[in-house]
Every structure is written in C-alpha cells, then in structure tokens.
Amino acid sequence: QVQLVESGGGVLQPGRTLRLSCAASGFTFSSYGMHWVRQAPGKGLEWVAAIWYDGSNEYYADSVKGRFTISRDNSKNTLYLQMNSLRAEDTAVYYCARDSHPSGGMDYWGQGTLVTVSS
Amino acid sequence: DIQMTQSPSSLSASVGDRVTITCRASQSISRYLNWYQQKPGKAPKLLIYAASSLQSGVPSTFSGSGSGTDFTLTISSLQPEDFASYYCQQSYSTPRTFGQGTKVEIK
C-alpha cells in the first residue's frame, strides 16, 4: 500500500535551517510529481512547493520562494524540503503529498511533521 | 495567482441533512478542481478530483459539480463521520491554491 512518512520536524530559532524528508513506499516513486503542503496551528491548508516526477521542474509559493528548496532522490524514494532562514510564520505541520496526474489532485498524504520556529 | 473562495466558512447541520459547499475561483480553471476532507489531527483526504470524479473508496453520498469558476461539493445525507473541515483546491496552475476551508459542525 502507498505510504508517505515525513520526518525532520522540530523546534528551532528564527533564522535557522531545517531539512524535512518524506520516505515513499508502495508505488513507483519516480513516476509521480510530489508536493509539500503546510498547515499553521488552527489555520487552513497552504501549498508550499511541488516537483516533477524526474526533478526537472520545481515550483514554490511566494511565501517561501528563495528560502525553501524542494528536491528528490528517486534512487532512495525520498522527497526533501530544505528550509532556510526560517521565520515564526513558517510554524506549521508540513505534509508531503503525491500528485495524481493528470487531474492534479493530491491522492496520498503523509501524517505530517511539526515545525515550530520560536525564539 | 488564482484565488479560491469557499462559502460558507462554517455550517451547522444534522445527521441526514443535505449539505452544499461552494468554491469560486478568481479566474476560469476549467475542471481542475479538487475537494478534500480533513478531520482534527489528521492529514487531508482527497474526496473529489477533476470537479466531479469520486476518489476510490469515497462514499457516493459525496458529489461534486461545476466548471469554469463555480464549483459545488454536496453531501446528500450527512453521516456522523462527515463532521470535518472541507477544502477546495485548484490544480489548473501553480501556486496550487486552496480555499480557506469550511467547517461542518453538528447542530
């Protein structure tokens, strides 16, 4: 069965760096685009970034552009989110999700990992 | 960027009620519209993709309609397990924007 498992969340100070991972199993990871979506405490869903199945294209929300980098290692079935220059407003649960091309819906989600940015 | 506006932001309903949630896009997105359900402390779950296609395993009490800029999610007979938050999301272009959500509560 399809599984997405995020890791790497934690508590850190503003300006610091963190890398999230999303380990995929149960499907051919290299055939699917992937997304990161976040949810601040008590708030709605915010799309963060996406990457094509082969890593050839990346897309970002304006709120993270220039600070976050999405990447993938298809040999390890793993998706990453490198988060630099973290701010308090980046505090959220971060989910990875699979893109169900061609509709673009996100058909499988991980359980999420909490990132808290606080001084 | 395409803005997605859901209404209402919350509603109270009883088991067995018919519930309708609307989502409006700031520009035409054809049928690139998806609906998700989220329960507290859980990841979102895809209910409807491409405006009206039911995701595998989702009860037929859920249905979606619309195209262009106006879309609707309908729950034909609300069940106890349907009390949750619902989000629309466009997949026409990046950024893949979500609506602000609709919380369905027990009356």
XYZ file of C-alpha atoms in Angstrom:
226
model
C 0.000 0.000 0.000
C 1.060 3.567 -0.619
C 2.858 5.124 2.332
C 4.384 8.553 2.824
C 6.283 9.152 6.056
C 7.624 12.595 6.910
C 10.451 13.241 9.327
C 12.793 16.010 10.386
C 10.461 18.419 12.160
C 11.391 20.106 15.412
C 11.698 23.300 17.417
C 14.233 25.874 16.316
C 15.019 29.555 16.438
C 14.295 32.094 13.709
C 16.940 32.230 11.013
C 17.943 28.613 11.404
C 17.895 25.816 8.832
C 15.996 22.529 8.713
C 15.562 19.730 6.204
C 12.405 17.660 6.071
C 12.270 14.224 4.477
C 9.384 12.200 3.109
C 10.016 8.478 2.607
C 7.755 6.919 -0.020
C 6.828 3.267 -0.450
C 4.192 1.108 -2.116
C 4.335 2.814 -5.503
C 6.797 3.766 -8.244
C 8.043 6.999 -6.697
C 9.950 8.066 -9.811
C 6.705 8.218 -11.816
C 4.907 10.827 -9.699
C 5.139 14.509 -9.018
C 5.181 15.410 -5.339
C 4.068 18.328 -3.175
C 4.697 19.865 0.209
C 1.663 21.424 1.902
C 1.648 23.067 5.326
C -0.921 23.980 7.935
C -0.259 26.546 10.635
C -1.896 25.840 14.011
C -5.647 26.351 13.746
C -5.402 27.546 10.132
C -6.142 26.223 6.672
C -4.011 24.389 4.149
C -1.242 26.232 2.294
C 0.515 24.740 -0.721
C 4.287 25.190 -0.344
C 6.141 23.566 -3.238
C 5.994 20.925 -5.956
C 8.479 18.952 -8.009
C 8.063 16.955 -11.199
C 8.466 13.190 -11.212
C 12.036 13.426 -12.537
C 13.065 16.515 -10.571
C 13.337 18.594 -13.728
C 10.942 21.324 -12.570
C 10.222 22.907 -9.204
C 7.521 25.350 -8.138
C 7.168 27.424 -4.982
C 4.691 29.569 -3.115
C 5.748 33.208 -2.966
C 5.900 32.957 0.830
C 8.836 30.513 0.663
C 10.477 31.321 -2.661
C 14.198 31.914 -2.235
C 14.241 30.320 1.234
C 12.943 26.780 0.672
C 14.145 24.176 -1.832
C 12.268 21.057 -2.816
C 14.255 18.109 -4.139
C 14.019 14.368 -4.525
C 16.231 11.308 -4.714
C 14.447 8.732 -6.838
C 17.078 6.118 -6.015
C 16.106 6.450 -2.339
C 12.367 7.026 -2.885
C 12.643 10.171 -0.817
C 11.369 13.731 -1.134
C 13.041 16.613 0.680
C 12.291 20.164 1.731
C 15.300 22.286 2.631
C 14.118 25.202 4.740
C 16.486 28.132 5.247
C 16.092 31.462 7.043
C 13.134 30.157 8.997
C 10.593 32.606 10.364
C 7.941 32.380 13.060
C 5.285 32.317 10.337
C 6.768 29.062 8.993
C 5.496 27.292 12.112
C 3.179 24.577 10.835
C 2.580 20.908 10.267
C 4.253 20.017 6.970
C 2.708 17.305 4.818
C 4.107 15.634 1.741
C 1.551 14.506 -0.829
C 1.542 12.618 -4.106
C 0.253 14.287 -7.267
C -2.362 12.266 -9.119
C -1.528 13.420 -12.616
C -3.296 14.453 -14.805
C -6.028 15.790 -12.537
C -3.537 17.325 -10.155
C -5.342 16.209 -7.046
C -3.203 15.040 -4.138
C -4.284 11.464 -3.639
C -1.979 10.279 -0.862
C -0.671 12.251 2.098
C 1.804 11.622 4.875
C 0.912 12.038 8.530
C 2.739 15.357 8.763
C 5.700 16.651 10.748
C 5.549 19.700 13.026
C 7.994 22.552 12.588
C 7.987 25.187 15.325
C 10.024 28.356 14.867
C 10.320 30.335 18.063
C 12.898 32.351 19.919
C -2.214 33.751 -8.635
C -5.669 32.159 -8.660
C -7.681 32.894 -5.534
C -10.127 30.284 -4.248
C -13.066 31.448 -2.143
C -15.207 28.954 -0.236
C -18.560 29.564 1.375
C -19.732 29.254 3.994
C -16.712 29.230 6.313
C -18.691 27.096 8.736
C -22.098 25.493 8.984
C -24.142 23.514 11.467
C -26.147 20.567 10.247
C -27.845 17.424 11.483
C -27.303 13.796 10.550
C -29.266 13.103 7.397
C -29.173 16.694 6.145
C -28.159 17.624 2.620
C -25.131 19.917 2.742
C -23.729 22.100 -0.028
C -20.387 23.912 -0.002
C -19.393 26.266 -2.786
C -15.999 27.254 -4.135
C -15.319 30.107 -6.535
C -12.106 30.650 -8.482
C -10.863 34.134 -9.356
C -10.456 33.035 -12.989
C -11.508 30.074 -15.073
C -9.850 26.807 -14.051
C -11.837 24.544 -16.393
C -12.482 21.440 -14.268
C -9.158 21.421 -12.395
C -10.817 21.485 -9.007
C -10.357 19.047 -6.142
C -12.083 18.623 -2.781
C -10.541 17.348 0.452
C -11.859 16.350 3.839
C -9.784 16.860 6.972
C -10.533 15.676 10.479
C -8.762 17.145 13.524
C -5.182 15.959 13.880
C -5.299 14.035 10.604
C -3.973 14.564 7.095
C -6.386 15.728 4.409
C -8.129 13.091 2.316
C -8.945 13.508 -1.368
C -12.695 13.178 -1.956
C -13.328 14.539 -5.441
C -10.920 15.259 -8.296
C -11.449 16.943 -11.654
C -14.543 18.684 -10.255
C -16.831 15.663 -10.228
C -14.863 12.391 -10.150
C -15.217 10.425 -6.934
C -11.934 9.211 -5.480
C -11.772 5.454 -4.937
C -13.261 4.404 -1.617
C -15.203 7.620 -1.035
C -18.920 7.115 -0.307
C -21.362 8.000 -3.064
C -23.070 10.436 -0.686
C -20.336 12.857 -1.790
C -20.594 14.515 -5.189
C -19.012 17.451 -6.966
C -20.100 19.661 -9.810
C -19.125 22.780 -11.700
C -16.684 24.108 -14.219
C -15.006 27.379 -15.058
C -15.150 29.439 -11.875
C -18.005 27.999 -9.812
C -17.975 24.628 -8.091
C -20.035 22.758 -5.534
C -19.437 19.902 -3.114
C -22.619 18.188 -1.990
C -23.114 15.668 0.790
C -26.509 14.134 0.069
C -27.123 12.718 3.543
C -24.749 13.832 6.276
C -23.330 10.985 8.354
C -21.688 11.250 11.801
C -18.256 10.610 10.276
C -18.697 13.525 7.846
C -18.315 16.185 10.509
C -14.982 17.666 9.458
C -13.388 20.525 7.537
C -13.562 20.620 3.757
C -11.193 22.370 1.363
C -11.282 23.030 -2.341
C -8.032 23.307 -4.297
C -7.277 24.284 -7.882
C -4.776 22.295 -9.925
C -5.000 24.454 -13.047
C -1.780 26.338 -12.338
C 0.855 26.931 -9.710
C 0.662 28.050 -6.976
C -1.864 25.302 -6.280
C -4.122 27.395 -4.081
C -6.608 26.079 -1.531
C -9.825 27.634 -0.381
C -9.926 28.808 3.231
C -11.972 25.810 4.315
C -15.486 25.034 5.519
C -16.040 23.505 8.932
C -19.108 21.264 9.138
C -20.336 21.012 12.725
C -23.074 19.107 14.467
C -26.260 21.063 15.073
